[in-house]
C-alpha positions as a printed Julia matrix, in Angstrom:
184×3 Matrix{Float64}:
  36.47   11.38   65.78
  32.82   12.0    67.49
  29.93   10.37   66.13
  28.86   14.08   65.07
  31.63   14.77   63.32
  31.21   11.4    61.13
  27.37   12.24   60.43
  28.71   15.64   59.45
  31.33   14.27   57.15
  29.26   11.98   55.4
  26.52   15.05   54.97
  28.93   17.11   53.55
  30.49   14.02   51.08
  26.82   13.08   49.73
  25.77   17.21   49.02
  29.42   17.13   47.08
  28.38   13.93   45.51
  24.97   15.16   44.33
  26.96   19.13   43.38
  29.16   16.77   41.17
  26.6    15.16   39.43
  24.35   18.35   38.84
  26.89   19.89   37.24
  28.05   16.83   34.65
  26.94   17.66   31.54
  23.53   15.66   30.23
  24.43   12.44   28.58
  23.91   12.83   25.11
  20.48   11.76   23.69
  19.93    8.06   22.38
  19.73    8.22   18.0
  16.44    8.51   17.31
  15.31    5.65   14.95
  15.3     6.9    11.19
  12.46    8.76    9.9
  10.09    7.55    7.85
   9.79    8.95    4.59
   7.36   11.62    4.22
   4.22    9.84    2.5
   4.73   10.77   -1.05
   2.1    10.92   -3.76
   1.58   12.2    -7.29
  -1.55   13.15   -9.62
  -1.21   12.21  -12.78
  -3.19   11.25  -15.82
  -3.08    7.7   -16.57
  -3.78    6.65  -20.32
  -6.54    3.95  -20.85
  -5.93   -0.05  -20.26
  -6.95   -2.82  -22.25
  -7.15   -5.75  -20.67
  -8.68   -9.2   -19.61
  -9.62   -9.28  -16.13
 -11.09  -12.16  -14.34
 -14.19  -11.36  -11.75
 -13.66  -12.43   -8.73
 -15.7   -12.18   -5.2
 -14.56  -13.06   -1.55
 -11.1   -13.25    0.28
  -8.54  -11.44   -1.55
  -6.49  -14.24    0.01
  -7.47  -15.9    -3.62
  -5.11  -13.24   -5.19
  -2.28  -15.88   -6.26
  -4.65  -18.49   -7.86
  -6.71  -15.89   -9.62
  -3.04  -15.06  -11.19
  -2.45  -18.54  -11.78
  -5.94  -18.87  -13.5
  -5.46  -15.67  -16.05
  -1.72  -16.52  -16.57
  -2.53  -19.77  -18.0
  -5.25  -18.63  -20.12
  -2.84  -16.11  -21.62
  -0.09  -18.72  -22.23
  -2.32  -20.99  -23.56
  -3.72  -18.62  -25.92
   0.27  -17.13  -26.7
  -0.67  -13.91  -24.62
   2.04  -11.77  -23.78
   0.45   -9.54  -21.49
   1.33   -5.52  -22.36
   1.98   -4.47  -18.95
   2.12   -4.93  -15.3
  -0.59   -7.14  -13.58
  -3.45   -5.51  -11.5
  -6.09   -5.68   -9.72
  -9.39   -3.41   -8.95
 -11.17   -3.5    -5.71
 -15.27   -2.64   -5.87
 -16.42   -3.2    -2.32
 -16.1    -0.69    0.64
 -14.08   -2.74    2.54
 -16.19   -3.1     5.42
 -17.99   -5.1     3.8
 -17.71   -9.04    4.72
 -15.33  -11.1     3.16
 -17.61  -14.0     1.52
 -18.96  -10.47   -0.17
 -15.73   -8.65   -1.37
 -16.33   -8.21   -5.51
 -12.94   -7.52   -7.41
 -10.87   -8.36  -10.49
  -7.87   -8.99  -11.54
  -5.95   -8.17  -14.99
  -3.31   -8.31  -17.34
  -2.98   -5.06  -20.08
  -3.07   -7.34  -23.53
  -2.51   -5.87  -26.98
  -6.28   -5.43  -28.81
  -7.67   -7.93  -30.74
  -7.36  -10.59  -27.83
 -10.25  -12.9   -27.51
 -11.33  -14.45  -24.39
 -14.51  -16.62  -23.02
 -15.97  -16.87  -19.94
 -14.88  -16.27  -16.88
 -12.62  -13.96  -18.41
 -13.88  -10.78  -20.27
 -12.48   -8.15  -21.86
 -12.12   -4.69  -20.25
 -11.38   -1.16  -21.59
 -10.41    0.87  -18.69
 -10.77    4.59  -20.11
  -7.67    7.31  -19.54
  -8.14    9.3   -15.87
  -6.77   11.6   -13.36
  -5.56    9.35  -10.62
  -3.39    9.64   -7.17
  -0.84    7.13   -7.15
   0.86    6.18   -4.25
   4.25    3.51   -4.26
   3.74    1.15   -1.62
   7.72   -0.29   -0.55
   7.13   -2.75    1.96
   4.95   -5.65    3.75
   1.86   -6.59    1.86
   0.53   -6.33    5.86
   0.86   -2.66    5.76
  -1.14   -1.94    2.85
  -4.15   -1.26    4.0
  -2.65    2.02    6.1
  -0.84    2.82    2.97
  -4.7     3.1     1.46
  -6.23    4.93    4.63
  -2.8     7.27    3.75
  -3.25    7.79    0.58
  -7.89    8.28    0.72
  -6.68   10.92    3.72
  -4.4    12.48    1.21
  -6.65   12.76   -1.69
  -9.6    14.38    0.73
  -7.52   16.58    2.79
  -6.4    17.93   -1.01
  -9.32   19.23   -1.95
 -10.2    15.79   -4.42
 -13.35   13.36   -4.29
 -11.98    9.94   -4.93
 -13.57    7.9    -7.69
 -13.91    4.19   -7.27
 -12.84    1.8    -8.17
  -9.56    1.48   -6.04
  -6.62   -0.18   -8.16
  -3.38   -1.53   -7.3
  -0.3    -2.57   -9.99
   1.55   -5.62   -9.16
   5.19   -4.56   -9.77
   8.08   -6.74   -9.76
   7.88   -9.96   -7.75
   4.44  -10.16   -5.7
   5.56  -12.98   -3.88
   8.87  -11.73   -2.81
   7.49   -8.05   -1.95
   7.45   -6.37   -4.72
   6.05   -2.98   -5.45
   2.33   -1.8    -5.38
   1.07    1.3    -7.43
  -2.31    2.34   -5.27
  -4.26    4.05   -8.01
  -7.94    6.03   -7.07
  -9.03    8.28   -9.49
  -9.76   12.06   -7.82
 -11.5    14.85   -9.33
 -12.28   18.18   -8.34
């Protein structure tokens, strides 16, 4: 067999080879990962609070010993607290951390006492959007920029103070009611 007529062979075997392949079907596409669910939240009137709180200012990184503080002022005083812990955020949180102001709570039935650093507060009934946070404490604060976007972009002014509830087990991930109350 001539040189020419090997060239031509193997020509002719690699445009069958690339024919072949053009017309194998398209390998099917990887899964896609599972959606995340659609960002849900609700408006709804919340009825008032009565509480103790204890002012705080800085790091919210003092979260757990601001917990400790209040729950063992309640159970020294035989305080079963009402309802779910809390906490209310006052600062724009661009603000610098040694200048974060906040409190935390526990509902309490009325007629509970307290002395300082713990006061009394009577949060009043409100329209608020609430938003269930399910996941890392680390992703919060985009569940917040998610749920300000969705109160704006819904025709509603948010009202500060911002408010989370502490559901379940904070430690092991329990979780978070974002509460802002909106108006029109």
């Amino acid at each position: 067999m001539s040189v020419t007529r090997v060239i031509a062979l193997l020509v002719l075997l690699a445009a069958l080879a690339v024919s072949a392949s053009a017309q194998q079907p398209p390998a099917p596409p990887a899964a896609a990962p599972p959606a995340k669910p659609a960002f849900e939240v609700q408006v709804t009137t919340v009825e008032a609070i009565h509480a103790v709180v204890l002012p705080m200012k800085g790091s919210y990184m003092q979260h757990p010993d601001a917990f400790g503080r209040l729950g063992s002022f309640l159970a020294g005083r035989s305080v079963t607290p009402s309802g779910p812990p809390f906490g209310r955020y006052f600062s724009d949180p661009s603000v610098r951390e040694a200048n974060l102001v906040w409190e935390i709570g526990f509902p309490v039935p009325a007629g509970v006492t307290v002395e300082a650093p713990f006061e009394i507060r009577d949060l009043p009934a409100a329209q608020y959007a609430v938003h269930v946070h399910r996941g890392p404490m680390e992703e919060i604060g985009a569940a917040w920029g998610s749920l300000i976007g969705w109160v704006t972009s819904n025709g509603y002014q948010p009202v500060p103070p911002a408010m989370q509830i502490f559901k379940g087990d904070m430690m092991a991930g329990g979780e978070v009611e974002l509460r802002i109350a909106v108006q029109k």
